[in-house]
PDB file of C-alpha atoms in Angstrom:
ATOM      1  CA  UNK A   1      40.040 113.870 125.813  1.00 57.00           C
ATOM      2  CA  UNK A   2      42.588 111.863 127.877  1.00 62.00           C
ATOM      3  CA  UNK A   3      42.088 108.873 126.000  1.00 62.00           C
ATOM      4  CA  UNK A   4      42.702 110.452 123.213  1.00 64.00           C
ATOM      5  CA  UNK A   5      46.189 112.206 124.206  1.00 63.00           C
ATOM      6  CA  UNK A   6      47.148 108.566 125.593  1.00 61.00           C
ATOM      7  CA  UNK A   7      46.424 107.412 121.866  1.00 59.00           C
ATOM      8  CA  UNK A   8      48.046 110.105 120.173  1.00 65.00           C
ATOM      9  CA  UNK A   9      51.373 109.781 123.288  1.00 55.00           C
ATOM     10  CA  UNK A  10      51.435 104.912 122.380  1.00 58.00           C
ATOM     11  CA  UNK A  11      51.198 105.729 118.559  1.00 65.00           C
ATOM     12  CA  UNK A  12      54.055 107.955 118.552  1.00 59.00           C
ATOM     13  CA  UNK A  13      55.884 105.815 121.235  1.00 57.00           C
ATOM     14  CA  UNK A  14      55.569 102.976 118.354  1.00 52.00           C
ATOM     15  CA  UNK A  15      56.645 104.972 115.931  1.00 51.00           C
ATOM     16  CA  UNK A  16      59.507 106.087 117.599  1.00 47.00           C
ATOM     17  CA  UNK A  17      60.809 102.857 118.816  1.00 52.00           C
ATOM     18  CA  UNK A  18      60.311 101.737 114.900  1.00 51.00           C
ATOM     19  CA  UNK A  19      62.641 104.472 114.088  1.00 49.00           C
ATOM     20  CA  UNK A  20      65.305 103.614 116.332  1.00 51.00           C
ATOM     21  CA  UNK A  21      64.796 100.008 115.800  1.00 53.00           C
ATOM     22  CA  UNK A  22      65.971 100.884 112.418  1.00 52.00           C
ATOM     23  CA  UNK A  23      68.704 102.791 112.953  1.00 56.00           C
ATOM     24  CA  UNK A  24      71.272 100.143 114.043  1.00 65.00           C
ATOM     25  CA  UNK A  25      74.917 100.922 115.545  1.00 70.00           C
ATOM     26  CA  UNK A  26      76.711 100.369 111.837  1.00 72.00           C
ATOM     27  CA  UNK A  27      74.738 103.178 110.157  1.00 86.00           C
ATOM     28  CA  UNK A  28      74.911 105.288 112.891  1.00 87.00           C
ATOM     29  CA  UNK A  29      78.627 104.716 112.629  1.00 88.00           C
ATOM     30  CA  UNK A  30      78.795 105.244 109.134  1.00 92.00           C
ATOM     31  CA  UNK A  31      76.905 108.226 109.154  1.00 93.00           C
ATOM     32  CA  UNK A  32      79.969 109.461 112.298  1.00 95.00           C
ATOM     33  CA  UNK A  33      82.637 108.725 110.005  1.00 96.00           C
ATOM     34  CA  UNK A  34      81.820 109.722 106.777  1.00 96.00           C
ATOM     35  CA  UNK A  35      81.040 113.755 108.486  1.00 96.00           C
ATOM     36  CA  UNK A  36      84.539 113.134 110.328  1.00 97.00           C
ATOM     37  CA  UNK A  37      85.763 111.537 107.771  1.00 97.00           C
ATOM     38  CA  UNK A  38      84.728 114.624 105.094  1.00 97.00           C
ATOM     39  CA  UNK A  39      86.383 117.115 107.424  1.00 98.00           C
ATOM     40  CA  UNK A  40      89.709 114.963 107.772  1.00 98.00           C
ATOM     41  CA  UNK A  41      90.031 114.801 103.744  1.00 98.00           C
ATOM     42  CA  UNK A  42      89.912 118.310 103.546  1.00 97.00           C
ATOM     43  CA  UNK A  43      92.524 118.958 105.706  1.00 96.00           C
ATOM     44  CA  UNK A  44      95.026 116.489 104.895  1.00 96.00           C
ATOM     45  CA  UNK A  45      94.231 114.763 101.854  1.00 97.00           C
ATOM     46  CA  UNK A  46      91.899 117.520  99.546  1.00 95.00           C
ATOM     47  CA  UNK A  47      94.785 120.236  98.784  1.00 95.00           C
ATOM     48  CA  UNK A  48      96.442 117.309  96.545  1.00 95.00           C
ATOM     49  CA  UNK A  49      93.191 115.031  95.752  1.00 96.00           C
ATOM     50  CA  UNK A  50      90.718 118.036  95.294  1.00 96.00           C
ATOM     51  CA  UNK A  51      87.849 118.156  96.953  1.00 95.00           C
ATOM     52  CA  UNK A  52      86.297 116.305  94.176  1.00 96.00           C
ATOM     53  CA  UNK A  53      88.921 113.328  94.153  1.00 96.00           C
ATOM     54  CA  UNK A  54      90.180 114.028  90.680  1.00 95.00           C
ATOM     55  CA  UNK A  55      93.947 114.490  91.486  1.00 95.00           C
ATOM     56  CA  UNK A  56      96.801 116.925  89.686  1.00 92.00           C
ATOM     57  CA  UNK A  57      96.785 115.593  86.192  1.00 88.00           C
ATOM     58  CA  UNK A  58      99.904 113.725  85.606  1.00 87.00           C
ATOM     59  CA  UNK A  59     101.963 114.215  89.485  1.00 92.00           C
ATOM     60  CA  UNK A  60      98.772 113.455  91.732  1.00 94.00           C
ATOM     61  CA  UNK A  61      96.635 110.438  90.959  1.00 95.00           C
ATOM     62  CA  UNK A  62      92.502 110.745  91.620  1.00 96.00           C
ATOM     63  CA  UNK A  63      90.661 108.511  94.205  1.00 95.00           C
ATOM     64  CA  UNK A  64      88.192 108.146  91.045  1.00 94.00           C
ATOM     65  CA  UNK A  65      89.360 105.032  89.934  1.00 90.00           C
ATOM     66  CA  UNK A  66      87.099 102.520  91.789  1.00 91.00           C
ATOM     67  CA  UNK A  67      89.111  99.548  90.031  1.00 94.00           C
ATOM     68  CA  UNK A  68      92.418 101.232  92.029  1.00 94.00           C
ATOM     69  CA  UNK A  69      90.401 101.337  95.487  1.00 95.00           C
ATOM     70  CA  UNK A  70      88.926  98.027  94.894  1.00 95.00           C
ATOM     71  CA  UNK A  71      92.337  95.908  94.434  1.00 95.00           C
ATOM     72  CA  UNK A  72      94.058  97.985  97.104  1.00 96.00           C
ATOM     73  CA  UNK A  73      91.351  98.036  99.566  1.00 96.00           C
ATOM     74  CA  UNK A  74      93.581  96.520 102.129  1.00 97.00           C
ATOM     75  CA  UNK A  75      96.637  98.349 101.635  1.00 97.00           C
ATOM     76  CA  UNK A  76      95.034 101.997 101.929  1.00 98.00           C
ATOM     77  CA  UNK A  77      95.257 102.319 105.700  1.00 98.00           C
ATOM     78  CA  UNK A  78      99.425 102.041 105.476  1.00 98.00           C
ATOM     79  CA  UNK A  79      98.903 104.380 102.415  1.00 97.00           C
ATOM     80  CA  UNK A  80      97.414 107.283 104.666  1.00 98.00           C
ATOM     81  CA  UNK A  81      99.384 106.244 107.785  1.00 98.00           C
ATOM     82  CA  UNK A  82     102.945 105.616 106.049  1.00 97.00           C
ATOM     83  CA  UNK A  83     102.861 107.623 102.753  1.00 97.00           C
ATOM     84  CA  UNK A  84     103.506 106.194  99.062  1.00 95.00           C
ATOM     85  CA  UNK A  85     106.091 106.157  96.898  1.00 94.00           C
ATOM     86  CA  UNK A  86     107.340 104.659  93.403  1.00 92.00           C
ATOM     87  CA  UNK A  87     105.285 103.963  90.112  1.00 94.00           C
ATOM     88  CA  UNK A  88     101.962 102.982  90.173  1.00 93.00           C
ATOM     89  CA  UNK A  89      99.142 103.244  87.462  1.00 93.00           C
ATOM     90  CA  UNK A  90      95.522 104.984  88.281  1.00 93.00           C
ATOM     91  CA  UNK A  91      93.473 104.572  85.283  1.00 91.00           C
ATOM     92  CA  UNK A  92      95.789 103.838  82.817  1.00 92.00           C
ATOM     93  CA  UNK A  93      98.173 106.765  83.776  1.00 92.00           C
ATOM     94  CA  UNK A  94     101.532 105.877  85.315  1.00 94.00           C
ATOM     95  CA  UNK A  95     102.525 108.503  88.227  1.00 94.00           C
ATOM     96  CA  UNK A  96     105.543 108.561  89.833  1.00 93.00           C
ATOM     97  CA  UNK A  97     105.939 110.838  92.583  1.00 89.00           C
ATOM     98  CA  UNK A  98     105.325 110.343  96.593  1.00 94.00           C
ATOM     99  CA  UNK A  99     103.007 111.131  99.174  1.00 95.00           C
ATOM    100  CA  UNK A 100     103.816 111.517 102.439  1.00 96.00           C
ATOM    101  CA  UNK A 101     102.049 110.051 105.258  1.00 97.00           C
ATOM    102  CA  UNK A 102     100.256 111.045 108.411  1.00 97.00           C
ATOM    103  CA  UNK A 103     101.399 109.074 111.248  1.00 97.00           C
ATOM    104  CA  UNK A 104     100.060 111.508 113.645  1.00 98.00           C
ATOM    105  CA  UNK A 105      96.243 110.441 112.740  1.00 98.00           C
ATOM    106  CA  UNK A 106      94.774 108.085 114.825  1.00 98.00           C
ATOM    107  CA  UNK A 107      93.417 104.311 113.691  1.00 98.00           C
ATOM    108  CA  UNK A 108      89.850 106.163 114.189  1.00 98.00           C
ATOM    109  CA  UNK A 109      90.759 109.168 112.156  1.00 98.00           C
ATOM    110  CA  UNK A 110      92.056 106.659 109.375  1.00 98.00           C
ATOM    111  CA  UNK A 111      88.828 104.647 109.498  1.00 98.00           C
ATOM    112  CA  UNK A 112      86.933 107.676 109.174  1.00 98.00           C
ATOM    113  CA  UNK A 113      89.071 109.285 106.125  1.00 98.00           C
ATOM    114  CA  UNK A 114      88.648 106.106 104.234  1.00 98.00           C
ATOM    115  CA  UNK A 115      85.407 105.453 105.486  1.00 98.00           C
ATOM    116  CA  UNK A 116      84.464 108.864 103.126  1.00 97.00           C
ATOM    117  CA  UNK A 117      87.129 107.814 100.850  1.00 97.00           C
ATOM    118  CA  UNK A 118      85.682 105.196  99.532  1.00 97.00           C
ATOM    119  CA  UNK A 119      82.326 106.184  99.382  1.00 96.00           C
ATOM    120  CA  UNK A 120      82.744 109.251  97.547  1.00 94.00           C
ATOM    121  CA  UNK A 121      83.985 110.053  94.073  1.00 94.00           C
ATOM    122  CA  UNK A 122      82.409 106.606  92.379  1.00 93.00           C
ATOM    123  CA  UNK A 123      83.299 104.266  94.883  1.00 93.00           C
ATOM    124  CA  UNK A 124      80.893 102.645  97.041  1.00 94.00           C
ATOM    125  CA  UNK A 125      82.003 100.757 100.018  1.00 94.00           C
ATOM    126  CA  UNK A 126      80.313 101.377 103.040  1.00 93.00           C
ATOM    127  CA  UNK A 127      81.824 101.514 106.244  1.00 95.00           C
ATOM    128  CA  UNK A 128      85.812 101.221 106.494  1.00 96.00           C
ATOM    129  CA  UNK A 129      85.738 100.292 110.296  1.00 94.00           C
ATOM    130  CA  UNK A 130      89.081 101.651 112.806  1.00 96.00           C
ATOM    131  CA  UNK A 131      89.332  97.231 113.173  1.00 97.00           C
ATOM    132  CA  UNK A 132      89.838  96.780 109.576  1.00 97.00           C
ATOM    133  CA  UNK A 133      92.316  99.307 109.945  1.00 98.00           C
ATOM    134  CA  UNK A 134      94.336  98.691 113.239  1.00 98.00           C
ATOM    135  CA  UNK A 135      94.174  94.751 110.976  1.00 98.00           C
ATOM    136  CA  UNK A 136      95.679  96.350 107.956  1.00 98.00           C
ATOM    137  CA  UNK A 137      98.258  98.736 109.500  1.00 98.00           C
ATOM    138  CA  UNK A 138      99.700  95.481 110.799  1.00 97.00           C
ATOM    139  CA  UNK A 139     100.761  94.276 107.418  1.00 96.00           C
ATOM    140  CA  UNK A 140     102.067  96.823 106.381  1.00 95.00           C
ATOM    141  CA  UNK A 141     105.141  96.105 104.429  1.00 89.00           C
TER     142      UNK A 141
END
C-alpha cells in the first residue's frame, strides 16, 4: 500500500513539474496583462472604443483595423500616454477629432492596455511588454 501511494505521490510530482516547466514567465505575463489589461480598457478606453473595439462611426475610429495597429505598433504607447489629434484614416475612413491622453497610467498599466489591445478585436500580437513601452514613450514626438 505504501509503495503504491509513493507511486501515485513521483507520478504526479512529474506531472506537475511538466506543467510548470511549461508555463514559462512570458505567458504567465501575458496571461497578467491581458486580465489587467481588459479591466484598464474598460475604464479608460471602452466608453469611446466599445467594448467590442468598433469605435463611434464617423468621430471615434475602431481598434479593428489590424493594418492601423500593425503600422503604428510603435507609436501606440504615446497614443494612450499623450492623446491624439489631427486626421488620420482607420479603414478607409478619415476621422478628425482628438483623444485625450492618460498621463496618469503607469508604463505597466500601458503595457497591459495594449497588451489586450492588440490581441483583441482581430489583432494578434502577443505580449506588448512595459520595456517596449518605457522604449517607445521615449520617441515620442
Amino acid at each position: 500500500m505504501k509503495a503504491r501511494s509513493y507511486l501515485t505521490l513521483a507520478i504526479t510530482t512529474a506531472l506537475l513539474s511538466g506543467i510548470i516547466q511549461s508555463c514559462n514567465n512570458t505567458s504567465i505575463n501575458y496571461v497578467k496583462q491581458y486580465t489587467s489589461g481588459k479591466d484598464l480598457y474598460e475604464n479608460y478606453c471602452g466608453n469611446c472604443h466599445a467594448k467590442d473595439g468598433s469605435g463611434l462611426q464617423a468621430l471615434i475610429p475602431p481598434l479593428t483595423d489590424t493594418s492601423y495597429i500593425t503600422n503604428n505598433y510603435n507609436a501606440l504607447a504615446c497614443m494612450v500616454k499623450e492623446g491624439i489629434s489631427g486626421a488620420m484614416i482607420v479603414s478607409g475612413i478619415k476621422y478628425n477629432s482628438s483623444m485625450p491622453g492618460s498621463p496618469q497610467l503607469s508604463n505597466q498599466e500601458i503595457a497591459d492596455i495594449l497588451t489586450y489591445i492588440t490581441n483583441n478585436f482581430g489583432n494578434d500580437h502577443g505580449l506588448f511588454d512595459v520595456s517596449q513601452v518605457e522604449s517607445d514613450l521615449k520617441k515620442c514626438p
